[in-house]
Short mmCIF file of C-alpha atoms in Angstrom, two decimals:
data_model
loop_
_atom_site.label_atom_id
_atom_site.label_comp_id
_atom_site.label_asym_id
_atom_site.label_seq_id
_atom_site.Cartn_x
_atom_site.Cartn_y
_atom_site.Cartn_z
CA MET N 1372 61.39 123.58 102.02
CA SER N 1373 58.87 121.13 103.46
CA ILE N 1374 55.73 119.40 102.26
CA ALA N 1375 52.91 121.90 101.71
CA GLU N 1376 50.17 121.85 104.33
CA THR N 1377 47.15 121.93 102.08
CA PRO N 1378 43.52 121.77 103.24
CA GLU N 1379 41.02 119.04 102.46
CA PRO N 1380 40.45 118.60 98.70
CA PRO N 1381 39.26 119.82 96.31
CA TYR N 1382 41.89 122.44 95.52
CA THR N 1383 44.01 123.31 92.50
CA ALA N 1384 47.56 122.16 91.79
CA VAL N 1385 49.75 123.60 89.05
CA ILE N 1386 52.58 121.27 88.09
CA PHE N 1387 55.41 123.12 86.36
CA THR N 1388 58.07 120.78 84.97
CA SER N 1389 61.13 122.28 83.32
CA VAL N 1390 64.51 121.60 81.78
CA ARG N 1391 66.89 124.50 82.21
CA SER N 1392 68.94 125.99 79.40
CA ASP N 1393 72.59 126.83 80.03
CA ARG N 1394 71.74 130.51 80.56
CA ASP N 1395 71.71 131.82 84.11
CA GLU N 1396 71.09 135.58 83.81
CA GLY N 1397 69.58 136.18 87.23
CA TYR N 1398 67.50 133.02 87.40
CA ASP N 1399 68.05 132.32 91.10
CA GLN N 1400 67.14 135.83 92.18
CA THR N 1401 64.00 135.88 90.05
CA ALA N 1402 62.93 132.43 91.21
CA ALA N 1403 63.30 133.46 94.86
CA ARG N 1404 61.35 136.64 94.17
CA MET N 1405 58.55 134.69 92.47
CA PHE N 1406 58.25 132.27 95.39
CA ALA N 1407 57.94 135.22 97.78
CA LEU N 1408 55.48 137.06 95.56
CA ALA N 1409 53.29 133.99 94.98
CA ALA N 1410 53.02 133.43 98.72
CA ARG N 1411 51.34 136.82 99.07
CA GLN N 1412 48.67 136.19 96.42
CA PRO N 1413 45.03 135.60 97.36
CA GLY N 1414 44.17 131.93 97.41
CA TYR N 1415 47.76 130.69 97.72
CA LEU N 1416 48.02 127.43 99.66
CA GLY N 1417 51.67 126.47 99.34
CA VAL N 1418 54.43 125.29 97.04
CA GLU N 1419 56.78 122.34 96.70
CA SER N 1420 59.88 122.38 94.51
CA ALA N 1421 62.72 120.05 93.58
CA HIS N 1422 65.45 120.36 90.96
CA ASP N 1423 67.36 117.22 90.03
CA PRO N 1424 67.40 116.03 87.34
CA LEU N 1425 64.26 117.87 86.19
CA GLY N 1426 62.86 120.97 87.77
CA ILE N 1427 59.45 120.29 89.28
CA THR N 1428 57.53 123.02 91.08
CA VAL N 1429 53.99 122.35 92.27
CA SER N 1430 51.99 125.32 93.52
CA TYR N 1431 48.67 124.89 95.31
CA TRP N 1432 45.70 127.26 95.14
CA VAL N 1433 42.20 127.38 96.56
CA ASP N 1434 40.78 127.17 93.06
CA ALA N 1435 41.60 127.61 89.38
CA ALA N 1436 40.67 131.29 89.47
CA ALA N 1437 43.30 132.00 92.13
CA ALA N 1438 45.93 130.18 90.08
CA ALA N 1439 44.90 132.08 86.95
CA ALA N 1440 45.12 135.42 88.79
CA TRP N 1441 48.71 134.66 89.81
CA LYS N 1442 49.50 133.91 86.18
CA ARG N 1443 48.47 137.48 85.32
CA VAL N 1444 50.44 139.36 88.01
CA ALA N 1445 52.55 141.94 86.14
CA GLU N 1446 55.92 141.12 87.67
CA HIS N 1447 55.22 137.45 87.14
CA LEU N 1448 54.44 138.04 83.46
CA VAL N 1449 57.89 139.57 83.06
CA ALA N 1450 59.47 136.52 84.71
CA GLN N 1451 57.51 134.20 82.45
CA ARG N 1452 58.85 135.96 79.39
CA ARG N 1453 62.41 135.72 80.71
CA GLY N 1454 61.82 132.03 81.30
CA ARG N 1455 60.65 131.52 77.76
CA ASP N 1456 63.43 133.56 76.22
CA ALA N 1457 66.38 132.48 78.35
CA TRP N 1458 66.05 130.04 81.23
CA TYR N 1459 64.15 127.03 79.96
CA ALA N 1460 65.05 124.67 77.16
CA ASP N 1461 61.74 122.90 77.66
CA TYR N 1462 58.84 123.03 80.10
CA ARG N 1463 55.28 121.92 80.64
CA VAL N 1464 52.54 123.34 82.82
CA ARG N 1465 49.67 121.14 83.95
CA VAL N 1466 46.67 122.57 85.75
CA CYS N 1467 44.95 120.01 87.96
CA THR N 1468 42.14 119.56 90.40
CA VAL N 1469 43.24 117.58 93.45
CA GLY N 1470 40.38 115.28 94.34
CA ARG N 1471 42.03 113.25 97.06
CA ASP N 1472 45.16 113.30 99.18
CA TYR N 1473 46.65 111.22 101.92
CA GLY N 1474 49.93 110.67 103.70
CA ARG N 1475 51.73 110.75 106.93
CA ARG N 1476 50.68 113.64 109.13
CA GLY N 1477 51.95 113.22 112.63
CA PRO N 1478 52.33 109.48 113.31
CA PRO N 1479 56.00 108.53 113.63
CA PRO N 1480 57.62 106.16 111.12
CA GLY N 1481 56.59 102.60 111.84
CA ASP N 1482 53.38 103.52 113.63
CA PRO N 1483 50.94 100.81 112.58
CA GLY N 1484 48.15 103.33 112.18
CA SER N 1485 50.05 105.52 109.75
CA GLU N 1486 49.19 105.71 106.08
CA ALA N 1487 51.08 103.74 103.47
CA PRO N 1488 53.23 105.87 101.16
CA GLY N 1489 52.73 105.90 97.48
CA MET N 1490 56.00 106.19 95.56
CA GLY N 1491 53.94 108.07 93.02
CA THR N 1492 50.85 105.98 93.46
CA VAL N 1493 47.23 106.22 94.44
CA ARG N 1494 45.19 104.64 97.16
CA PRO N 1495 41.94 103.19 95.82
CA MET F 854 64.80 111.83 82.66
CA SER F 855 62.81 114.20 80.48
CA ILE F 856 59.40 115.86 80.56
CA ALA F 857 56.63 113.28 80.18
CA GLU F 858 54.90 113.25 76.80
CA THR F 859 51.31 113.10 77.94
CA PRO F 860 48.24 113.18 75.67
CA GLU F 861 45.56 115.84 75.58
CA PRO F 862 43.79 116.26 78.95
CA PRO F 863 41.94 115.02 80.82
CA TYR F 864 44.22 112.44 82.44
CA THR F 865 45.25 111.60 85.99
CA ALA F 866 48.35 112.84 87.81
CA VAL F 867 49.56 111.43 91.12
CA ILE F 868 51.87 113.84 92.95
CA PHE F 869 54.02 112.05 95.52
CA THR F 870 56.02 114.45 97.68
CA SER F 871 58.41 113.03 100.24
CA VAL F 872 61.08 113.78 102.80
CA ARG F 873 63.55 110.94 103.18
CA SER F 874 64.59 109.49 106.51
CA ASP F 875 68.29 108.73 107.12
CA ARG F 876 67.72 105.04 106.36
CA ASP F 877 68.91 103.73 103.01
CA GLU F 878 68.31 99.96 103.07
CA GLY F 879 68.00 99.35 99.37
CA TYR F 880 66.02 102.46 98.51
CA ASP F 881 67.72 103.18 95.18
CA GLN F 882 67.31 99.64 93.89
CA THR F 883 63.65 99.53 94.87
CA ALA F 884 62.93 102.95 93.41
CA ALA F 885 64.50 101.93 90.08
CA ARG F 886 62.51 98.71 90.10
CA MET F 887 59.25 100.58 90.79
CA PHE F 888 59.88 103.01 87.91
CA ALA F 889 60.42 100.06 85.58
CA LEU F 890 57.41 98.17 86.89
CA ALA F 891 55.08 101.18 86.72
CA ALA F 892 56.04 101.75 83.08
CA ARG F 893 54.65 98.31 82.23
CA GLN F 894 51.25 98.87 83.85
CA PRO F 895 48.10 99.37 81.77
CA GLY F 896 47.22 103.04 81.42
CA TYR F 897 50.68 104.34 82.31
CA LEU F 898 51.48 107.62 80.53
CA GLY F 899 54.80 108.67 82.04
CA VAL F 900 56.62 109.91 85.11
CA GLU F 901 58.67 112.91 86.17
CA SER F 902 60.88 112.94 89.24
CA ALA F 903 63.21 115.34 91.05
CA HIS F 904 64.95 115.09 94.43
CA ASP F 905 66.36 118.27 95.92
CA PRO F 906 65.48 119.44 98.47
CA LEU F 907 62.19 117.52 98.53
CA GLY F 908 61.46 114.38 96.61
CA ILE F 909 58.71 115.00 94.05
CA THR F 910 57.55 112.23 91.74
CA VAL F 911 54.60 112.81 89.45
CA SER F 912 53.18 109.80 87.64
CA TYR F 913 50.63 110.15 84.86
CA TRP F 914 47.80 107.73 84.05
CA VAL F 915 44.97 107.52 81.57
CA ASP F 916 42.47 107.68 84.41
CA ALA F 917 42.07 107.25 88.16
CA ALA F 918 41.30 103.54 87.79
CA ALA F 919 44.67 102.90 86.14
CA ALA F 920 46.45 104.77 88.93
CA ALA F 921 44.50 102.84 91.55
CA ALA F 922 45.38 99.52 89.89
CA TRP F 923 49.10 100.36 90.09
CA LYS F 924 48.64 101.13 93.78
CA ARG F 925 47.46 97.54 94.27
CA VAL F 926 50.24 95.70 92.38
CA ALA F 927 51.69 93.17 94.84
CA GLU F 928 55.36 94.07 94.49
CA HIS F 929 54.43 97.73 94.76
CA LEU F 930 52.51 97.10 97.98
CA VAL F 931 55.67 95.65 99.49
CA ALA F 932 57.64 98.73 98.44
CA GLN F 933 54.98 101.00 99.93
CA ARG F 934 55.31 99.26 103.27
CA ARG F 935 59.10 99.59 103.18
CA GLY F 936 58.64 103.28 102.43
CA ARG F 937 56.35 103.76 105.38
CA ASP F 938 58.54 101.77 107.76
CA ALA F 939 61.99 102.93 106.70
CA TRP F 940 62.56 105.37 103.86
CA TYR F 941 60.27 108.34 104.43
CA ALA F 942 60.16 110.72 107.37
CA ASP F 943 57.15 112.39 105.79
CA TYR F 944 55.20 112.19 102.56
CA ARG F 945 52.01 113.23 100.87
CA VAL F 946 50.15 111.74 97.91
CA ARG F 947 47.76 113.89 95.90
CA VAL F 948 45.55 112.39 93.23
CA CYS F 949 44.59 114.92 90.57
CA THR F 950 42.72 115.31 87.34
CA VAL F 951 44.69 117.31 84.81
CA GLY F 952 42.22 119.54 83.04
CA ARG F 953 44.62 121.63 80.98
CA ASP F 954 48.26 121.66 80.02
CA TYR F 955 50.53 123.80 77.90
CA GLY F 956 54.19 124.43 77.29
CA ARG F 957 56.95 124.39 74.82
CA ARG F 958 56.80 121.46 72.43
CA GLY F 959 59.20 121.89 69.60
CA PRO F 960 59.68 125.63 69.02
CA PRO F 961 63.23 126.73 69.93
CA PRO F 962 63.84 129.21 72.79
CA GLY F 963 63.01 132.71 71.69
CA ASP F 964 60.61 131.65 68.95
CA PRO F 965 57.86 134.28 69.06
CA GLY F 966 55.20 131.66 68.54
CA SER F 967 56.21 129.55 71.51
CA GLU F 968 54.18 129.34 74.69
CA ALA F 969 55.01 131.35 77.78
CA PRO F 970 56.34 129.27 80.67
CA GLY F 971 54.66 129.24 84.00
CA MET F 972 57.10 129.01 86.90
CA GLY F 973 54.34 127.11 88.63
CA THR F 974 51.55 129.13 87.13
CA VAL F 975 48.45 128.80 85.07
CA ARG F 976 47.37 130.31 81.77
CA PRO F 977 43.82 131.66 82.02
#
């Protein structure tokens, strides 16, 4: 997995943060299937995911309507119910509008013209 | 680390996604220091972080001005430069306004009244 190549803002980000339960029950297979299915939805821009210690998955969409449509896909609704009933001890979903982004795109490390990284921060 | 207890939207989220270089050079110590320092800034709401395979750190702020002020803290500026020069092969920072959030807060798994999880999705 690499950093999502999103277009110029504005676009929509959905931040899904989760703490897993101790129940597996096909989680990995369903997660892989959901990543593949999401990538075929209209308005999908990309996804980023990491899992230690929390699970954080950020999916990017052209707008809130595209993100909402993915929420309603039938096979995805089934996965959501399984998540609620079995896989997650806790979770939070945050729907955001990305107004600005920046970061290294191309210049090699140390290039004086490259952007400064954020460590979870914002450039004024 | 647990899921951040953020207030009702709107608030600001800064999504920092990164790919590490092979250079260590004090990264862990600086990262720990930045988490501690950020938590003392005005307008800080919380942070969530995960690191496999990507690094994803999401920090939450009362508004964009609070996030921008943290960006300008002197010790943080030094860390940002070290990140650009040594620690990150690639990164992206996305500054967002969270307009809506939902998720399990309290009800046990399987409770019929609990919210459905998202797997990176949005409730319409």
